[in-house]
């Protein structure tokens, strides 16, 4: 007989681990993007925190659940420490601008999977769950870009929100056919990252308005 309590605990542990990993990666990318604007320590910290926590905050408010980093301050501490370490490391060691694209793709996909799974756990319909996954993934980066006076990456770059949505939809489909939660999460994560990296490599974008 399947022990449902163990399955739930394993699912919770997976989402918790992915959420922490996403917080670290997105805090780093927030600082890396802000670096080129010449911001000070406080500005870099705010960019990292916004990138890491904004999407999940809005998701939780929409779902009516306690905001994740208030319910567990580990997320906040991990985000702050990651942002600070990235700031001081990049002051003494220059990191190529393109280096940020890889961790950004990973963070984007991680948060898409976490946001989608949280929505599914709250019994949201599939479309709502996918959109909450995308919102979790892209809102932090959007706020970061607004803060540093950049055109938001989500509006102007190769497939960004679309890559997050591919990952979210993959997770939803795998969940619907009862694929193991851990395996489904890793597959969906791989799909999101792959779509984003392919879009960057071959400059694949959505249709745009012509000037």
Coordinates of N, CA and C in Angstrom, one line a residue:
X1 N 0.8 -1.2 0.0 CA 0.0 0.0 0.0 C 0.9 1.3 0.0
X2 N 0.5 2.2 -0.8 CA 1.3 3.5 -0.9 C 1.1 4.3 0.3
X3 N 2.2 4.8 0.9 CA 2.1 5.7 2.1 C 1.9 7.1 1.6
X4 N 0.7 7.6 1.6 CA 0.4 9.0 1.1 C 1.1 10.0 1.9
X5 N 1.3 9.8 3.2 CA 1.9 10.8 4.0 C 3.4 11.0 3.6
X6 N 4.1 9.9 3.3 CA 5.5 10.0 2.9 C 5.6 10.7 1.5
X7 N 4.6 10.4 0.6 CA 4.6 11.1 -0.7 C 4.4 12.6 -0.5
X8 N 3.5 13.0 0.4 CA 3.3 14.4 0.6 C 4.5 15.1 1.2
X9 N 5.2 14.4 2.1 CA 6.4 15.0 2.7 C 7.5 15.1 1.7
X10 N 7.6 14.1 0.8 CA 8.7 14.1 -0.2 C 8.4 15.3 -1.2
X11 N 7.1 15.5 -1.5 CA 6.8 16.6 -2.4 C 7.1 17.9 -1.8
X12 N 6.7 18.1 -0.5 CA 7.0 19.3 0.2 C 8.5 19.6 0.3
X13 N 9.3 18.5 0.5 CA 10.7 18.7 0.6 C 11.3 19.1 -0.7
X14 N 10.8 18.5 -1.8 CA 11.3 18.9 -3.2 C 11.0 20.3 -3.5
X15 N 9.8 20.8 -3.2 CA 9.4 22.2 -3.5 C 10.2 23.1 -2.7
X16 N 10.4 22.7 -1.4 CA 11.2 23.6 -0.5 C 12.6 23.7 -1.0
X17 N 13.2 22.6 -1.4 CA 14.6 22.7 -2.0 C 14.7 23.5 -3.2
X18 N 13.8 23.3 -4.2 CA 13.8 24.0 -5.4 C 13.6 25.5 -5.2
X19 N 12.7 25.8 -4.2 CA 12.4 27.2 -3.9 C 13.7 27.9 -3.3
X20 N 14.4 27.2 -2.5 CA 15.7 27.8 -1.9 C 16.7 28.0 -3.0
X21 N 16.8 26.9 -3.9 CA 17.8 27.1 -5.0 C 17.4 28.2 -5.9
X22 N 16.1 28.4 -6.2 CA 15.7 29.5 -7.0 C 16.0 30.8 -6.4
X23 N 15.8 30.9 -5.1 CA 16.1 32.2 -4.3 C 17.6 32.5 -4.5
X24 N 18.4 31.6 -4.3 CA 19.9 31.8 -4.5 C 20.2 32.3 -5.9
X25 N 19.8 31.6 -6.9 CA 20.1 31.9 -8.2 C 19.6 33.3 -8.7
X26 N 18.3 33.5 -8.3 CA 17.7 34.8 -8.7 C 18.3 36.0 -8.0
X27 N 18.7 35.8 -6.7 CA 19.4 36.9 -6.0 C 20.7 37.2 -6.7
X28 N 21.4 36.2 -7.1 CA 22.7 36.4 -7.8 C 22.5 37.1 -9.1
X29 N 21.5 36.7 -9.9 CA 21.2 37.4 -11.2 C 20.8 38.8 -11.0
X30 N 20.0 39.1 -10.0 CA 19.6 40.4 -9.7 C 20.7 41.4 -9.5
X31 N 21.7 40.9 -8.7 CA 22.9 41.7 -8.4 C 23.8 41.9 -9.7
X32 N 23.9 40.8 -10.5 CA 24.7 40.9 -11.7 C 24.2 41.9 -12.7
X33 N 22.8 41.9 -12.8 CA 22.2 42.8 -13.7 C 22.4 44.3 -13.2
X34 N 22.2 44.5 -11.9 CA 22.3 45.8 -11.3 C 23.7 46.3 -11.3
X35 N 24.7 45.4 -11.3 CA 26.1 45.8 -11.3 C 26.5 46.8 -12.4
X36 N 26.0 46.5 -13.6 CA 26.4 47.3 -14.7 C 25.7 48.7 -14.7
X37 N 24.8 49.0 -13.7 CA 24.3 50.3 -13.6 C 25.0 51.1 -12.5
X38 N 26.1 50.5 -11.9 CA 26.9 51.2 -11.0 C 26.2 51.5 -9.7
X39 N 25.2 50.7 -9.3 CA 24.5 50.9 -8.0 C 25.4 50.6 -6.8
X40 N 25.0 51.1 -5.7 CA 25.8 50.8 -4.4 C 25.3 49.5 -3.8
X41 N 25.8 49.2 -2.6 CA 25.5 48.0 -2.0 C 24.0 47.8 -1.7
X42 N 23.4 48.9 -1.2 CA 21.9 48.9 -1.0 C 21.1 48.6 -2.2
X43 N 21.5 49.3 -3.3 CA 20.8 49.1 -4.6 C 20.9 47.7 -5.1
X44 N 22.1 47.1 -5.0 CA 22.4 45.8 -5.4 C 21.6 44.8 -4.6
X45 N 21.5 45.0 -3.3 CA 20.8 44.2 -2.4 C 19.3 44.2 -2.7
X46 N 18.7 45.4 -3.0 CA 17.3 45.5 -3.3 C 17.0 44.8 -4.6
X47 N 17.9 44.9 -5.6 CA 17.7 44.3 -6.9 C 17.7 42.8 -6.7
X48 N 18.6 42.3 -5.9 CA 18.7 40.8 -5.6 C 17.4 40.3 -4.9
X49 N 17.0 41.1 -3.9 CA 15.8 40.7 -3.1 C 14.6 40.7 -4.0
X50 N 14.4 41.8 -4.7 CA 13.2 41.9 -5.6 C 13.2 40.8 -6.6
X51 N 14.3 40.5 -7.2 CA 14.3 39.4 -8.2 C 13.9 38.1 -7.6
X52 N 14.4 37.8 -6.4 CA 14.2 36.6 -5.8 C 12.8 36.4 -5.1
X53 N 12.3 37.4 -4.6 CA 11.1 37.2 -3.7 C 9.8 37.8 -4.2
X54 N 9.9 38.7 -5.2 CA 8.7 39.5 -5.6 C 7.6 38.5 -6.2
X55 N 8.0 37.6 -7.1 CA 7.0 36.8 -7.8 C 6.3 35.9 -6.9
X56 N 7.0 35.2 -6.0 CA 6.3 34.4 -5.0 C 5.5 35.1 -4.0
X57 N 5.9 36.3 -3.7 CA 5.1 37.2 -2.8 C 3.7 37.4 -3.4
X58 N 3.7 37.9 -4.6 CA 2.4 38.2 -5.3 C 1.6 36.9 -5.5
X59 N 2.2 35.8 -5.8 CA 1.5 34.5 -6.0 C 0.8 34.1 -4.7
X60 N 1.5 34.3 -3.5 CA 0.9 33.9 -2.3 C -0.2 34.8 -1.9
X61 N -0.1 36.1 -2.2 CA -1.2 37.0 -1.9 C -2.4 36.7 -2.7
X62 N -2.2 36.3 -3.9 CA -3.4 36.0 -4.8 C -4.0 34.7 -4.3
X63 N -3.2 33.8 -3.8 CA -3.8 32.5 -3.3 C -4.4 32.6 -1.9
X64 N -4.1 33.7 -1.2 CA -4.6 33.9 0.1 C -3.8 33.1 1.2
X65 N -2.5 32.7 0.9 CA -1.7 32.0 1.8 C -0.6 32.9 2.4
X66 N -0.1 32.5 3.5 CA 1.0 33.4 4.1 C 2.2 33.4 3.2
X67 N 2.7 34.7 3.0 CA 3.8 34.9 2.1 C 5.0 34.0 2.5
X68 N 5.5 33.3 1.6 CA 6.5 32.2 1.9 C 7.7 32.6 2.7
X69 N 8.2 33.8 2.4 CA 9.4 34.2 3.1 C 9.1 34.8 4.5
X70 N 7.8 35.1 4.7 CA 7.4 35.5 6.1 C 7.1 34.2 6.9
X71 N 6.6 33.2 6.2 CA 6.3 32.0 6.9 C 7.6 31.2 7.3
X72 N 8.6 31.4 6.5 CA 9.9 30.8 6.7 C 11.0 31.7 6.3
X73 N 11.7 32.3 7.3 CA 12.7 33.4 7.0 C 13.9 32.8 6.4
X74 N 14.0 31.5 6.3 CA 15.2 30.9 5.6 C 15.3 31.5 4.2
X75 N 14.2 31.6 3.5 CA 14.2 32.2 2.1 C 14.8 33.6 2.1
X76 N 14.4 34.4 3.1 CA 14.9 35.8 3.2 C 16.4 35.8 3.5
X77 N 16.9 35.0 4.4 CA 18.3 35.0 4.8 C 19.1 34.5 3.6
X78 N 18.7 33.4 3.0 CA 19.4 32.8 1.8 C 19.5 33.9 0.7
X79 N 18.4 34.6 0.5 CA 18.4 35.6 -0.6 C 19.4 36.8 -0.2
X80 N 19.3 37.3 1.0 CA 20.2 38.4 1.4 C 21.7 38.0 1.3
X81 N 22.0 36.8 1.9 CA 23.4 36.4 1.9 C 23.9 36.1 0.5
X82 N 23.1 35.5 -0.4 CA 23.5 35.3 -1.8 C 23.8 36.6 -2.5
X83 N 22.9 37.6 -2.3 CA 23.0 38.9 -2.9 C 24.3 39.6 -2.4
X84 N 24.6 39.6 -1.1 CA 25.7 40.2 -0.6 C 27.0 39.6 -1.1
X85 N 27.1 38.2 -1.1 CA 28.2 37.5 -1.5 C 28.5 37.8 -3.0
X86 N 27.5 37.9 -3.8 CA 27.6 38.2 -5.2 C 28.2 39.6 -5.4
X87 N 27.6 40.5 -4.7 CA 28.1 41.9 -4.8 C 29.6 42.0 -4.5
X88 N 30.0 41.4 -3.4 CA 31.4 41.6 -3.0 C 32.4 40.8 -3.9
X89 N 31.9 39.6 -4.4 CA 32.8 38.8 -5.3 C 32.9 39.6 -6.6
X90 N 31.9 40.1 -7.1 CA 31.9 40.8 -8.4 C 32.6 42.1 -8.4
X91 N 32.9 42.7 -7.2 CA 33.7 43.9 -7.0 C 35.1 43.6 -7.3
X92 N 35.6 42.4 -6.9 CA 37.0 42.1 -7.1 C 37.3 41.2 -8.2
X93 N 36.2 40.5 -8.8 CA 36.4 39.6 -9.9 C 35.3 39.9 -10.9
X94 N 35.7 40.4 -12.1 CA 34.8 40.7 -13.1 C 34.2 39.4 -13.7
X95 N 32.9 39.4 -13.8 CA 32.2 38.3 -14.4 C 31.5 38.7 -15.7
X96 N 31.7 38.0 -16.8 CA 31.1 38.4 -18.1 C 29.6 38.6 -18.0
X97 N 29.1 39.6 -18.8 CA 27.7 40.0 -18.7 C 26.9 38.8 -19.2
X98 N 27.3 38.0 -20.2 CA 26.5 36.9 -20.7 C 26.4 35.8 -19.7
X99 N 27.3 35.8 -18.7 CA 27.3 34.7 -17.7 C 26.0 34.7 -16.9
X100 N 25.3 35.8 -16.8 CA 24.1 35.9 -16.1 C 23.0 35.2 -16.8
X101 N 23.1 35.0 -18.1 CA 22.0 34.4 -18.8 C 21.7 33.0 -18.4
X102 N 22.7 32.2 -18.1 CA 22.6 30.8 -17.7 C 21.9 30.7 -16.3
X103 N 22.4 31.3 -15.3 CA 21.7 31.2 -14.0 C 20.3 31.9 -14.1
X104 N 20.1 32.9 -14.9 CA 18.8 33.5 -15.0 C 17.8 32.5 -15.6
X105 N 18.3 31.7 -16.6 CA 17.4 30.7 -17.2 C 17.1 29.6 -16.2
X106 N 18.0 29.2 -15.3 CA 17.8 28.2 -14.3 C 16.8 28.8 -13.3
X107 N 17.1 30.0 -12.8 CA 16.2 30.6 -11.8 C 14.8 30.8 -12.3
X108 N 14.7 31.2 -13.6 CA 13.3 31.3 -14.2 C 12.6 30.0 -14.2
X109 N 13.2 29.0 -14.6 CA 12.5 27.7 -14.6 C 12.3 27.1 -13.3
X110 N 13.2 27.3 -12.3 CA 13.0 26.8 -11.0 C 11.7 27.5 -10.4
X111 N 11.6 28.8 -10.5 CA 10.5 29.5 -9.9 C 9.2 29.1 -10.6
X112 N 9.3 28.9 -11.9 CA 8.1 28.5 -12.7 C 7.5 27.1 -12.1
X113 N 8.4 26.2 -11.9 CA 8.0 24.9 -11.3 C 7.5 25.0 -9.9
X114 N 8.2 25.8 -9.1 CA 7.7 26.0 -7.7 C 6.3 26.6 -7.7
X115 N 6.2 27.7 -8.4 CA 4.9 28.4 -8.5 C 3.8 27.6 -8.9
X116 N 4.0 26.8 -10.0 CA 3.0 25.9 -10.5 C 2.6 24.8 -9.5
X117 N 3.6 24.2 -8.9 CA 3.3 23.2 -7.9 C 2.6 23.7 -6.7
X118 N 2.9 24.9 -6.3 CA 2.2 25.5 -5.1 C 0.7 25.7 -5.5
X119 N 0.5 26.2 -6.7 CA -0.9 26.4 -7.2 C -1.7 25.1 -7.3
X120 N -1.0 24.1 -7.8 CA -1.6 22.8 -7.9 C -2.0 22.2 -6.6
X121 N -1.1 22.4 -5.6 CA -1.3 22.0 -4.2 C -2.5 22.7 -3.6
X122 N -2.8 23.9 -4.1 CA -4.0 24.6 -3.7 C -5.2 24.4 -4.6
X123 N -5.1 23.3 -5.4 CA -6.2 22.9 -6.2 C -6.7 23.9 -7.2
X124 N -5.8 24.7 -7.8 CA -6.1 25.6 -8.8 C -6.3 24.9 -10.2
X125 N -7.2 25.4 -11.0 CA -7.4 24.8 -12.4 C -6.0 24.9 -13.1
X126 N -5.9 24.1 -14.2 CA -4.6 24.0 -14.9 C -4.1 25.4 -15.4
X127 N -5.0 26.1 -16.0 CA -4.6 27.4 -16.7 C -4.2 28.4 -15.6
X128 N -5.0 28.5 -14.5 CA -4.6 29.3 -13.4 C -3.3 28.9 -12.8
X129 N -3.1 27.7 -12.6 CA -1.8 27.2 -12.1 C -0.6 27.5 -13.0
X130 N -0.8 27.4 -14.3 CA 0.3 27.7 -15.2 C 0.6 29.2 -15.2
X131 N -0.4 30.0 -15.1 CA -0.2 31.5 -15.1 C 0.5 31.9 -13.8
X132 N 0.1 31.3 -12.7 CA 0.7 31.6 -11.4 C 2.2 31.1 -11.4
X133 N 2.5 30.1 -12.1 CA 3.8 29.6 -12.3 C 4.7 30.6 -13.0
X134 N 4.1 31.1 -14.1 CA 4.8 32.2 -14.9 C 5.0 33.4 -14.1
X135 N 3.9 33.8 -13.4 CA 4.0 35.1 -12.6 C 5.1 34.9 -11.6
X136 N 5.2 33.8 -10.9 CA 6.2 33.5 -9.9 C 7.6 33.7 -10.5
X137 N 7.7 33.2 -11.8 CA 9.0 33.2 -12.5 C 9.5 34.5 -13.0
X138 N 8.6 35.4 -13.5 CA 9.0 36.6 -14.2 C 8.8 37.9 -13.5
X139 N 7.9 37.9 -12.4 CA 7.6 39.2 -11.8 C 8.8 39.8 -11.1
X140 N 9.7 39.0 -10.5 CA 10.9 39.5 -9.8 C 11.8 40.2 -10.8
X141 N 12.1 39.5 -11.9 CA 12.9 40.1 -12.9 C 12.4 41.4 -13.5
X142 N 11.0 41.4 -13.7 CA 10.4 42.6 -14.2 C 10.6 43.8 -13.3
X143 N 10.4 43.5 -12.0 CA 10.5 44.6 -11.0 C 12.0 45.0 -10.9
X144 N 12.9 44.1 -11.0 CA 14.3 44.4 -11.0 C 14.7 45.3 -12.1
X145 N 14.2 45.0 -13.3 CA 14.5 45.8 -14.5 C 13.9 47.2 -14.4
X146 N 12.7 47.3 -13.9 CA 12.1 48.6 -13.7 C 12.9 49.5 -12.7
X147 N 13.4 48.8 -11.6 CA 14.1 49.5 -10.5 C 15.4 50.1 -11.1
X148 N 16.1 49.4 -12.0 CA 17.3 49.9 -12.6 C 17.2 50.6 -13.9
X149 N 15.9 50.9 -14.3 CA 15.6 51.7 -15.4 C 16.0 51.0 -16.7
X150 N 15.7 49.7 -16.8 CA 15.9 48.9 -18.0 C 14.6 48.5 -18.6
X151 N 14.5 48.3 -19.9 CA 13.3 47.7 -20.5 C 13.2 46.3 -20.0
X152 N 12.1 45.9 -19.3 CA 12.1 44.6 -18.7 C 12.4 43.5 -19.7
X153 N 13.3 42.6 -19.3 CA 13.7 41.4 -20.1 C 12.5 40.6 -20.7
X154 N 11.5 40.5 -19.8 CA 10.3 39.7 -20.2 C 9.6 40.3 -21.4
X155 N 9.8 41.6 -21.7 CA 9.1 42.3 -22.8 C 9.9 42.4 -24.0
X156 N 11.2 42.1 -23.9 CA 12.1 42.5 -25.0 C 13.1 41.5 -25.5
X157 N 13.2 40.4 -24.8 CA 14.3 39.4 -25.1 C 13.7 38.2 -25.8
X158 N 14.6 37.3 -26.1 CA 14.2 36.0 -26.6 C 13.2 35.3 -25.6
X159 N 12.5 34.3 -26.1 CA 11.4 33.7 -25.3 C 11.8 33.6 -23.8
X160 N 11.0 34.3 -23.0 CA 11.3 34.4 -21.5 C 10.1 33.8 -20.7
X161 N 9.0 34.6 -20.7 CA 7.8 34.1 -20.0 C 7.3 32.9 -20.7
X162 N 7.5 32.8 -22.0 CA 7.1 31.6 -22.8 C 7.8 30.4 -22.3
X163 N 9.1 30.5 -22.1 CA 9.9 29.4 -21.6 C 9.4 28.9 -20.2
X164 N 9.1 29.9 -19.4 CA 8.5 29.5 -18.1 C 7.2 28.8 -18.2
X165 N 6.4 29.3 -19.2 CA 5.1 28.7 -19.4 C 5.2 27.2 -19.9
X166 N 6.2 27.0 -20.8 CA 6.4 25.6 -21.3 C 6.8 24.7 -20.1
X167 N 7.6 25.2 -19.2 CA 7.9 24.4 -18.0 C 6.7 24.1 -17.1
X168 N 5.9 25.1 -16.9 CA 4.7 25.0 -16.1 C 3.7 24.0 -16.7
X169 N 3.5 24.1 -18.0 CA 2.5 23.3 -18.7 C 3.1 21.8 -18.7
X170 N 4.4 21.6 -18.8 CA 4.9 20.3 -18.8 C 4.7 19.7 -17.4
X171 N 4.9 20.4 -16.4 CA 4.6 19.9 -15.0 C 3.2 19.5 -14.8
X172 N 2.3 20.4 -15.3 CA 0.8 20.1 -15.2 C 0.4 18.9 -15.9
X173 N 0.9 18.7 -17.1 CA 0.6 17.5 -17.9 C 1.1 16.2 -17.2
X174 N 2.4 16.3 -16.7 CA 2.9 15.1 -16.0 C 2.2 14.8 -14.7
X175 N 1.8 15.9 -14.0 CA 1.0 15.7 -12.8 C -0.4 15.0 -13.2
X176 N -1.0 15.4 -14.3 CA -2.3 14.9 -14.6 C -2.2 13.4 -15.0
X177 N -1.1 13.0 -15.5 CA -1.0 11.5 -15.8 C -0.2 10.8 -14.7
X178 N -0.1 11.4 -13.6 CA 0.4 10.8 -12.3 C 1.8 10.3 -12.4
X179 N 2.7 11.1 -13.1 CA 4.1 10.8 -13.1 C 4.6 11.2 -11.7
X180 N 5.6 10.5 -11.2 CA 6.2 10.8 -9.9 C 6.6 12.2 -9.8
X181 N 6.3 12.8 -8.7 CA 6.4 14.3 -8.5 C 7.8 14.8 -8.7
X182 N 8.8 14.0 -8.2 CA 10.2 14.4 -8.3 C 10.6 14.4 -9.8
X183 N 10.3 13.3 -10.5 CA 10.7 13.1 -11.9 C 10.0 14.2 -12.7
X184 N 8.7 14.4 -12.4 CA 8.0 15.5 -13.2 C 8.6 16.8 -13.0
X185 N 9.0 17.1 -11.8 CA 9.7 18.5 -11.6 C 11.0 18.6 -12.3
X186 N 11.8 17.5 -12.3 CA 13.1 17.6 -13.1 C 12.9 17.7 -14.6
X187 N 11.9 17.0 -15.1 CA 11.6 17.0 -16.5 C 11.1 18.4 -16.9
X188 N 10.2 18.9 -16.1 CA 9.6 20.3 -16.4 C 10.7 21.3 -16.3
X189 N 11.6 21.2 -15.3 CA 12.7 22.1 -15.2 C 13.6 22.1 -16.4
X190 N 13.9 20.9 -16.9 CA 14.7 20.8 -18.0 C 14.1 21.4 -19.3
X191 N 12.8 21.2 -19.4 CA 12.1 21.8 -20.5 C 12.2 23.3 -20.5
X192 N 11.9 23.9 -19.4 CA 12.0 25.4 -19.3 C 13.3 25.9 -19.6
X193 N 14.4 25.3 -19.0 CA 15.8 25.8 -19.3 C 16.1 25.6 -20.8
X194 N 15.7 24.4 -21.3 CA 16.1 24.1 -22.7 C 15.4 25.1 -23.7
X195 N 14.1 25.4 -23.5 CA 13.4 26.3 -24.3 C 14.1 27.7 -24.3
X196 N 14.4 28.1 -23.1 CA 15.1 29.5 -22.9 C 16.4 29.5 -23.6
X197 N 17.3 28.5 -23.4 CA 18.6 28.5 -24.0 C 18.6 28.4 -25.5
X198 N 17.6 27.6 -26.0 CA 17.5 27.5 -27.5 C 17.1 28.8 -28.0
X199 N 16.1 29.5 -27.3 CA 15.7 30.8 -27.8 C 16.8 31.8 -27.8
X200 N 17.7 31.8 -26.8 CA 18.9 32.7 -26.8 C 19.9 32.3 -27.9
X201 N 20.1 31.0 -28.1 CA 21.1 30.6 -29.1 C 20.7 31.0 -30.5
X202 N 19.4 30.8 -30.8 CA 18.9 31.1 -32.2 C 18.1 32.4 -32.3
X203 N 18.1 33.2 -31.2 CA 17.4 34.5 -31.2 C 15.9 34.3 -31.6
X204 N 15.3 33.4 -30.9 CA 13.8 33.2 -31.2 C 13.0 34.1 -30.3
X205 N 12.1 34.9 -30.9 CA 11.3 35.8 -30.1 C 9.9 35.7 -30.6
X206 N 9.0 36.2 -29.8 CA 7.6 36.3 -30.1 C 7.4 37.5 -31.1
X207 N 6.4 37.5 -31.9 CA 6.2 38.6 -32.9 C 6.1 40.0 -32.1
X208 N 6.7 41.0 -32.8 CA 6.7 42.3 -32.1 C 6.1 43.4 -33.1
X209 N 5.7 44.5 -32.5 CA 5.3 45.6 -33.3 C 6.4 46.1 -34.1
X210 N 6.2 46.5 -35.3 CA 7.2 47.1 -36.1 C 7.2 48.6 -35.9
X211 N 8.4 49.2 -35.9 CA 8.6 50.6 -35.8 C 8.3 51.3 -37.1

